[in-house]
Every structure is written in C-alpha cells, then in structure tokens.
Tab-separated table of C-alpha atoms in Angstrom:
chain	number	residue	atom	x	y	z
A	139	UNK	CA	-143.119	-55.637	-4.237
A	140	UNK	CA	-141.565	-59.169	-4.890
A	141	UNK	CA	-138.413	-60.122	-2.944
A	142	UNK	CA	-135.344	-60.815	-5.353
A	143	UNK	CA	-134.230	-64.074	-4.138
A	144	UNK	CA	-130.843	-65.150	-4.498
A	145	UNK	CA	-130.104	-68.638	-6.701
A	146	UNK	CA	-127.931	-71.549	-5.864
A	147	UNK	CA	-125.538	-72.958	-8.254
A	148	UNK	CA	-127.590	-76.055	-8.904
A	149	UNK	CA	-130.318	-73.814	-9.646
A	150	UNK	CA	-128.586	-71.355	-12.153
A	151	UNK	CA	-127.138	-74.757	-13.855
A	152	UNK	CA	-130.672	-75.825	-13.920
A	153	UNK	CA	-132.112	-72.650	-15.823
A	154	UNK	CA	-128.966	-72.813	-18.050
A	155	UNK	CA	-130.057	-76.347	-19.194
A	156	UNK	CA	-133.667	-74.740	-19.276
A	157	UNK	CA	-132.942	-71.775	-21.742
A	158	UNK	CA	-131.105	-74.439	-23.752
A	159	UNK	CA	-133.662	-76.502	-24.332
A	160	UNK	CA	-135.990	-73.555	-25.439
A	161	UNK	CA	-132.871	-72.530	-27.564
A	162	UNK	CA	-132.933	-75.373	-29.439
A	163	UNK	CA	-136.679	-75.692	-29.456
A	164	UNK	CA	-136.700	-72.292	-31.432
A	165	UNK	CA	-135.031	-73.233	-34.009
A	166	UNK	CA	-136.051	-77.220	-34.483
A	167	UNK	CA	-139.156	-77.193	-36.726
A	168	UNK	CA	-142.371	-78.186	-34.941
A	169	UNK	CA	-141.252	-77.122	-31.469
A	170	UNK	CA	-141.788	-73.976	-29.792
A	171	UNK	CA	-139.721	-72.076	-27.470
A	172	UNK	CA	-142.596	-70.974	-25.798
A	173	UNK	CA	-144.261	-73.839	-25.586
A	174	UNK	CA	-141.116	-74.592	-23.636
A	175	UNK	CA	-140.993	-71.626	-21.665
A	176	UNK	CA	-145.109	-72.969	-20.424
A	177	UNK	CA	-143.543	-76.349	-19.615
A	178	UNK	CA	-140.401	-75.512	-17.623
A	179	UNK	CA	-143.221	-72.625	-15.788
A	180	UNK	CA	-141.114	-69.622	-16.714
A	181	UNK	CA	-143.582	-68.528	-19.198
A	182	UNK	CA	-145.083	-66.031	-16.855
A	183	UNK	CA	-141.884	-64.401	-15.788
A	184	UNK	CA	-140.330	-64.056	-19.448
A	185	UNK	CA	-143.453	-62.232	-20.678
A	186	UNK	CA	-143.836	-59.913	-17.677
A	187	UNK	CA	-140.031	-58.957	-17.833
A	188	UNK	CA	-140.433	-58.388	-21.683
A	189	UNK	CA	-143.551	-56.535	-21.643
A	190	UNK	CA	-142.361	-54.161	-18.804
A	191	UNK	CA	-138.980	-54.442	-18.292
A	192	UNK	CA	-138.662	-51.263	-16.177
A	193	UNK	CA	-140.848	-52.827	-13.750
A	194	UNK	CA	-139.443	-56.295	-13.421
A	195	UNK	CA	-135.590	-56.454	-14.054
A	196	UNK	CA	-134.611	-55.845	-10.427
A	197	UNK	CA	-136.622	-58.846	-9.277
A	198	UNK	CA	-137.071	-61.350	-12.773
A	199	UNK	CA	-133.961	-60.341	-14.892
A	200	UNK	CA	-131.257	-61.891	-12.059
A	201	UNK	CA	-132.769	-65.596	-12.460
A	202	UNK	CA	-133.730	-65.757	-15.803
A	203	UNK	CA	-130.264	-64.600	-16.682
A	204	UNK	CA	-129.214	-68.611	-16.976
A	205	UNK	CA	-132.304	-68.992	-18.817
A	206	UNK	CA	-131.188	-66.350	-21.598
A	207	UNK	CA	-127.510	-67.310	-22.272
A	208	UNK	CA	-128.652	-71.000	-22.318
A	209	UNK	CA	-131.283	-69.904	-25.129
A	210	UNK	CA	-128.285	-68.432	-26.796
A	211	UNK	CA	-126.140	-71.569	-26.361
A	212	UNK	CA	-128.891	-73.892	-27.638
A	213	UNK	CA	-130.109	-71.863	-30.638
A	214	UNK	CA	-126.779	-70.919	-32.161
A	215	UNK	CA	-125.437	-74.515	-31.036
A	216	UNK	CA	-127.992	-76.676	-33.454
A	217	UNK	CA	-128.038	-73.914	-36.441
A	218	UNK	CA	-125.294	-75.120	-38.652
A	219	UNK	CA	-126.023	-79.054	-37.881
A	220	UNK	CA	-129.663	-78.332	-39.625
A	221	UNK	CA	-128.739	-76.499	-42.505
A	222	UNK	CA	-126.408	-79.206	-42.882
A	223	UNK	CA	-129.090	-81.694	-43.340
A	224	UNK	CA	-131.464	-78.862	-45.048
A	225	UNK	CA	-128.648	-78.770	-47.706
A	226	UNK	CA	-127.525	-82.602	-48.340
A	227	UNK	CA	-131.235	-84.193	-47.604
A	228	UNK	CA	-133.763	-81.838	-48.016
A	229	UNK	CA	-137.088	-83.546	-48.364
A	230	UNK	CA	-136.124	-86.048	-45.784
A	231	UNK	CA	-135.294	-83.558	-43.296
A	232	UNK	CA	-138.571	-81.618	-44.633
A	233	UNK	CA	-140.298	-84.874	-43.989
A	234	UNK	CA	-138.759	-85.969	-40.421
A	235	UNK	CA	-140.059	-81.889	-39.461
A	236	UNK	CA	-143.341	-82.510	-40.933
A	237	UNK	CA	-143.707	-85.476	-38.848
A	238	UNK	CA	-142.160	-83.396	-35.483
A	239	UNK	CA	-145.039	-80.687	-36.549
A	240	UNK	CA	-148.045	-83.476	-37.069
A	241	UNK	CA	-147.122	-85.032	-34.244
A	242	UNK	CA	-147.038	-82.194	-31.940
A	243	UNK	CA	-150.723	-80.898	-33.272
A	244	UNK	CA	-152.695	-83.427	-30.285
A	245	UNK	CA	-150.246	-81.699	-27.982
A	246	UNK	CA	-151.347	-77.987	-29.124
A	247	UNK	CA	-154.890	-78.981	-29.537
A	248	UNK	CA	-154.723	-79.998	-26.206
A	249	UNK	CA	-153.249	-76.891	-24.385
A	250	UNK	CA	-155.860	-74.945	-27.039
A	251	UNK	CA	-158.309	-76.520	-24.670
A	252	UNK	CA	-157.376	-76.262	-21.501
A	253	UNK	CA	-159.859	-73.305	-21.054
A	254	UNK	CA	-162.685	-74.446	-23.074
A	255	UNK	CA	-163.694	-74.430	-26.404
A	256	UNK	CA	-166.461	-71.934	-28.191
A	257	UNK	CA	-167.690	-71.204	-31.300
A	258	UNK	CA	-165.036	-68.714	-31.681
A	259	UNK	CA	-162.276	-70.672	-30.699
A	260	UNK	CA	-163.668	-73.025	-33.899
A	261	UNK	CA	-163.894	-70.041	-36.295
A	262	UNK	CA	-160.447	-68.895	-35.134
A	263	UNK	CA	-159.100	-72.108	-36.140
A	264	UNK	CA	-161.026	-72.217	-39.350
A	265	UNK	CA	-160.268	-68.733	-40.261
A	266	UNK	CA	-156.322	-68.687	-39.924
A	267	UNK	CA	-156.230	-71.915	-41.662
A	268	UNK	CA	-157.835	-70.792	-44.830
A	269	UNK	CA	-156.293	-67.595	-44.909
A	270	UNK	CA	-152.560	-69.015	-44.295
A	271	UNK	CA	-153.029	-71.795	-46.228
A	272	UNK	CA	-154.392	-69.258	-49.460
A	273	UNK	CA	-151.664	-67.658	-48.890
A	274	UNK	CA	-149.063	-69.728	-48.950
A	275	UNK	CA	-151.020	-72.008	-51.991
A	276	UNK	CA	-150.895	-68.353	-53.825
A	277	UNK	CA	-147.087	-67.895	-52.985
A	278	UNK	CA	-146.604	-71.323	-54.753
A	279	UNK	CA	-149.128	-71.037	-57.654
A	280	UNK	CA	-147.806	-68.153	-59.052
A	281	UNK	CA	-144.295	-68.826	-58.511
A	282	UNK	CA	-143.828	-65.984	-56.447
A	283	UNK	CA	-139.394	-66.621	-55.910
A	284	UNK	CA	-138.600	-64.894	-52.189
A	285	UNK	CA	-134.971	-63.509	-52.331
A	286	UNK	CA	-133.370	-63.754	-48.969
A	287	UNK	CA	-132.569	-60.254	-48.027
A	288	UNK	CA	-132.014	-57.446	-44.907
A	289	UNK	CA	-136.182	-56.959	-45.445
A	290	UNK	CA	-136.910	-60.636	-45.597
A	291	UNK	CA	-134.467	-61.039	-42.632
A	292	UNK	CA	-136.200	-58.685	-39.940
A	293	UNK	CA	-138.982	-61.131	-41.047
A	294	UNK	CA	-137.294	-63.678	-39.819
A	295	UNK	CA	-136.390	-62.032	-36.573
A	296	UNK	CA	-140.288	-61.330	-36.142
A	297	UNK	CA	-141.152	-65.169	-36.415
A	298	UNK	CA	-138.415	-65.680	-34.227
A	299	UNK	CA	-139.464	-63.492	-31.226
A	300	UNK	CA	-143.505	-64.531	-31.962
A	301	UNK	CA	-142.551	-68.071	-31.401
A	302	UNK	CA	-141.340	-66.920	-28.129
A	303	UNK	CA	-144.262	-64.811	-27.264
A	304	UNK	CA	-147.158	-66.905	-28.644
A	305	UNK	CA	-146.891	-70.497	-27.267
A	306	UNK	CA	-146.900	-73.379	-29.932
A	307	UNK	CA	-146.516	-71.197	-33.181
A	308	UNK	CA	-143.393	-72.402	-34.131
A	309	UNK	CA	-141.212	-69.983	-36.578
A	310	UNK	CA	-140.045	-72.699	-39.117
A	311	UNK	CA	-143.719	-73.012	-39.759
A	312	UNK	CA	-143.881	-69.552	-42.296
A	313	UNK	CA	-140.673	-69.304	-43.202
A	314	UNK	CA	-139.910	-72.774	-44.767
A	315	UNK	CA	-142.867	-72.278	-46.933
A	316	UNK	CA	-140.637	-69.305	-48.469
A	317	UNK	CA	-137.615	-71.083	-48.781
A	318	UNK	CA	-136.318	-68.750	-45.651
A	319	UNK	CA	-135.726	-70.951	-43.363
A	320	UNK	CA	-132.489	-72.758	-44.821
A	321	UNK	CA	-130.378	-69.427	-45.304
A	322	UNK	CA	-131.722	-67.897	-42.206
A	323	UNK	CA	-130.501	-71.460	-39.836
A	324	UNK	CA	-127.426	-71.460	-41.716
A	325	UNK	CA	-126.648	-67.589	-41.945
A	326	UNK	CA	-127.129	-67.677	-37.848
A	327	UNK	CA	-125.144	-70.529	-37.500
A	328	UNK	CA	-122.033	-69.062	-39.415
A	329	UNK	CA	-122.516	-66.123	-37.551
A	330	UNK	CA	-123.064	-63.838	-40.643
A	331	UNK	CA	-123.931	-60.272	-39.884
A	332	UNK	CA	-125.857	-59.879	-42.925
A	333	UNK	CA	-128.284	-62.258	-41.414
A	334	UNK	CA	-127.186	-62.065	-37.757
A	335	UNK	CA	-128.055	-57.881	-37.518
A	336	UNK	CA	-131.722	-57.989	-38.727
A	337	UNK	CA	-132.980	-60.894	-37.527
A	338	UNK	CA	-131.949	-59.961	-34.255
A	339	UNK	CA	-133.193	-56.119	-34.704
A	340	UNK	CA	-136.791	-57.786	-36.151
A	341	UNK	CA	-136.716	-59.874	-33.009
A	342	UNK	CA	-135.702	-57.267	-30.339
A	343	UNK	CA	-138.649	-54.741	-32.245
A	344	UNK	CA	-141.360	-57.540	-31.862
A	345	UNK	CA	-140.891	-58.096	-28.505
A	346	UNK	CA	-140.990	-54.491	-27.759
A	347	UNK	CA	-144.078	-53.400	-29.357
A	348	UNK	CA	-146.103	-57.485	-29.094
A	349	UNK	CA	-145.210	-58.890	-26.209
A	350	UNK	CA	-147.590	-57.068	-24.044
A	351	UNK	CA	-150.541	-56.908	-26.220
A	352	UNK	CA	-150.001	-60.635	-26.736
A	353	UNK	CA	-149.504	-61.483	-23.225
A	354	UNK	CA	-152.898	-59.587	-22.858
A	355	UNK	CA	-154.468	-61.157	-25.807
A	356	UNK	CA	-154.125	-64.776	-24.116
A	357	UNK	CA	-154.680	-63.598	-20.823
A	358	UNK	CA	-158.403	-62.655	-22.334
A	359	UNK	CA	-158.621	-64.364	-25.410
A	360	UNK	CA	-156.835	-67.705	-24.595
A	361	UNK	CA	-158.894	-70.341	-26.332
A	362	UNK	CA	-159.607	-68.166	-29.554
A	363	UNK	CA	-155.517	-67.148	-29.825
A	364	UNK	CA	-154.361	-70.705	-29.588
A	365	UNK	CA	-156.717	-72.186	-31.745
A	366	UNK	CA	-156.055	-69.687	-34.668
A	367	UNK	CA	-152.410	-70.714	-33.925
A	368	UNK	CA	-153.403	-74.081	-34.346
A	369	UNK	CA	-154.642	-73.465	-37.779
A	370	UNK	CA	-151.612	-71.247	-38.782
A	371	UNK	CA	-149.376	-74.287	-37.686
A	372	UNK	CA	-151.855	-77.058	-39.338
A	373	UNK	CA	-151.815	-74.817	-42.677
A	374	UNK	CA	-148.242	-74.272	-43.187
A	375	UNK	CA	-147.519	-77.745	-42.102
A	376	UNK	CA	-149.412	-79.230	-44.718
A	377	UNK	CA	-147.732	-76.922	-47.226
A	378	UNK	CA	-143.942	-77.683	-46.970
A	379	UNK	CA	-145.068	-81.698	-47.409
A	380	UNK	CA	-142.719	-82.660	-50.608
A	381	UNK	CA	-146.020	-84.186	-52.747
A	382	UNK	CA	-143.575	-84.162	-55.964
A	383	UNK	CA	-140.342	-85.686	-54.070
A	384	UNK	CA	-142.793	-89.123	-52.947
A	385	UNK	CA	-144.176	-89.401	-56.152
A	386	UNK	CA	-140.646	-88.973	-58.244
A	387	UNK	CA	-139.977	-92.790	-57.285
A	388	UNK	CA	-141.075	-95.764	-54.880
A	389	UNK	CA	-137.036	-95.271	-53.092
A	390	UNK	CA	-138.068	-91.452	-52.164
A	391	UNK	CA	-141.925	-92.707	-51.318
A	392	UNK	CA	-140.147	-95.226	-48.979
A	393	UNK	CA	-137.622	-92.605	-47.533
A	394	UNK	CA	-140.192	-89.562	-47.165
A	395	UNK	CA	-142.491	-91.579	-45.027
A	396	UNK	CA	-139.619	-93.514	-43.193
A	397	UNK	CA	-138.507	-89.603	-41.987
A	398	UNK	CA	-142.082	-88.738	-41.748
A	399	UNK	CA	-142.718	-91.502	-39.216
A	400	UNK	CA	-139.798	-90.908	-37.095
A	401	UNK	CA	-140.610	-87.165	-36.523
A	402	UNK	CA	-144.277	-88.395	-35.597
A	403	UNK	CA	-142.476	-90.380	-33.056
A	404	UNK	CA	-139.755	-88.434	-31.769
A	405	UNK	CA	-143.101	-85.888	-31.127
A	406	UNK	CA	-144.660	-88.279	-28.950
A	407	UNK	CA	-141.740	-88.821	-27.288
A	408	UNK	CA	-141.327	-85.265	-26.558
A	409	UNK	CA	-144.932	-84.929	-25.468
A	410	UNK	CA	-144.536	-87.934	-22.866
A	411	UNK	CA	-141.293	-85.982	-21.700
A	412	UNK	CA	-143.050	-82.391	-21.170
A	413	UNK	CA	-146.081	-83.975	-19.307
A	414	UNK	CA	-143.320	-84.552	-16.568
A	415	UNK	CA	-142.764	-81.209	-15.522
A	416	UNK	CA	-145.236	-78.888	-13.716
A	417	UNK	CA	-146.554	-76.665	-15.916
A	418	UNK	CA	-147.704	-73.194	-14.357
C-alpha cells in the first residue's frame, strides 16, 4: 500500500501553479488539460484517483489537492477574457486558435507515436476524421442552428471532462463548430448557474462512468486512441477556419492569417516549453 507522504509548501505552491496551467489549458482552444496533466507527470495519479477514488484518496487526493483548486483558479480565471475577444473579434480570435490547434498537431502526432504506429493506428486516424468531419460539414450544410441549452450544456461538461481524460483532444475542438463554445466560456466566466450546474454535472458524470474505461483503453490501445484523436482534432480544426471572413476583403485576408500565424507560433513556443519537463 503506498505511503501518503506529506508536501512542503514549495511543493503545494508548485502543484497550485501546475493545476493552473492545466486550468487554463482546458479552456484555451488547441491545448489540452491532459496533455498537461502528461507533461507536468501527474497524468497517472489524476486518472487512478478518478477511476477509483475509493481506493486512492487516502494516498493521491492530499497532493493533488493544489493541483485541483489551481485548475479551478486557471479555468474560471481566463473565461470571461476569451469571450471577450470571441465577442468583439471573432474570426481573428477563431484564426489565432486555429493556428494554436495546427500548430500543436506535430506535437500530438508525435506523442501518437511514441508506441509505434500500425495499420490500425492509420485507420483510426482516417476513420474519426471522415466521420467528424461529415458530421460537422452536415451540421453546416443543412443549417442545422444549435440553441444553447441545459441539454446542450451537460454536452459541454462531457467535452470538458474528456479533454481531461483523453490527452490532446481538446474540448473547444467540437463545440466551436456548434457555436457552443462562446456562451459556454462566457456563461462559466460570469458564473451563471444556468450554464455553471450542467456543465459541471456532464463533467462530474463523464468522469465517473469514462475515466476508467479510457484509462484502460490507452493503457491497451494507446497508438490506435491517440491517433483517432488526432483525426477528431485535425477534422474539427479545419472546420471552424473562417473561409468566407478571408475572402470578404484583402484587410480581413491580411488580419486572418496575421492571427493565424501567431497561434502557429505561440504553439511552437509552447511545444519548446513542455519538452522541458519530464514527462512520465
């Protein structure tokens, strides 16, 4: 049975500046809090406390306690600055997160590979590419309007938790697609219970009936679960790119691809950060 050690200050401030960072790389488009969660090696911990918490709170839930109220602090803390931007700029902030997701694609690709490559990890990729990306092409094509409500919300609270639970699939990746994202960021950020209660209540139920089949499924399955994430992430990315916006006029062409190239930037930059911390 595993000791519970006891932390030092420096260390709980440490975790707290951990759990912000994945707070805040839930909710920025393109990043992943899991992701996160494999770079800061706390990804192991997280899933076995929230796939058996009976078994592991006495020994995990003490030091990842920092970890949770920074993830609180961070995701809550950026909310209302991005729906700010969603609201006054919204293909250039559409654009700056397309570049964040494109950029971060060598990145996933990458980790997708870290255990080899088959044929199935190919046809994963393929498959949930093509199906996401019909889907979402269908959504548009027949105007199909999503209306924010509690239903759509506990949606949002299941993209939420998966981005937790499945490193690299980032939540802002399905729901901008259906216009959700925009109310969802800003109805956290204003604290509004209408949005507050069921995104939490769709994240809490994920985690409770997911996290240990998924924990499973890339303990087993780890190439062919990444790359179909990979293709989920590739899909919707290239779906939320404002086509009509760049070719209104050479000024939005110019902006668009000015934002674009700054989030393919900022992702390297992020990439060359991560690569400095053990991973587990």
């Amino acid at each position: 049975m595993e000791k519970q050690q006891k932390q030092s200050p420096a260390m709980m401030l440490l975790r707290l500046l951990q759990g912000a960072l994945i707070g805040l790389g839930a909710v920025l488009p393109g990043i992943s809090g899991g992701v996160l969660c494999v770079i800061f090696g706390i990804y192991r911990p997280v899933m076995e406390l929230l796939s058996d918490p009976k078994k592991h709170y006495k020994t995990h839930l003490p030091r990842l306690a920092p970890v949770f109220l920074g993830m609180g602090i961070g995701f809550l803390g950026v909310a209302n600055l991005l729906a700010f931007f969603l609201e006054r700029y919204p293909n250039q902030s559409v654009c700056l997160f397309v570049g964040l997701i494109g950029g971060m694609i060598p990145s996933l690709m990458k980790q997708a590979g870290e255990k080899g490559r088959s044929k199935g990890s190919w046809i994963s990729l393929l498959v949930a590419f093509t199906v996401v990306l019909g889907l979402l092409v269908g959504l548009e094509l027949f105007s199909v309007q999503v209306t924010p409500s509690v239903l759509w919300y506990l949606f949002c609270g299941f993209c939420l938790a998966l981005s937790m639970i499945a490193p690299g699939m980032s939540f802002s990746t399905l729901l901008m697609p259906l216009g959700l994202y925009t109310p969802f960021v800003e109805g956290l950020g204003r604290l509004r219970p209408s949005v507050l209660v069921p995104g939490v209540l769709g994240a809490v139920v994920t985690i409770v009936l997911l996290a240990k089949a998924v924990d499973r499924l890339f303990e087993r399955h780890y190439s062919i679960a990444f790359h179909a994430i990979v293709g989920v992430v590739s899909a919707a990315t290239l779906v939320i790119i404002p086509f009509r916006d760049m070719a209104s006029s050479f000024a939005a062409l110019f902006s668009d691809l000015i934002c674009l190239a700054v989030g393919i930037v900022l992702a390297l930059a992020l990439d060359r950060f991560n690569a400095r911390f053990p991973k587990e």
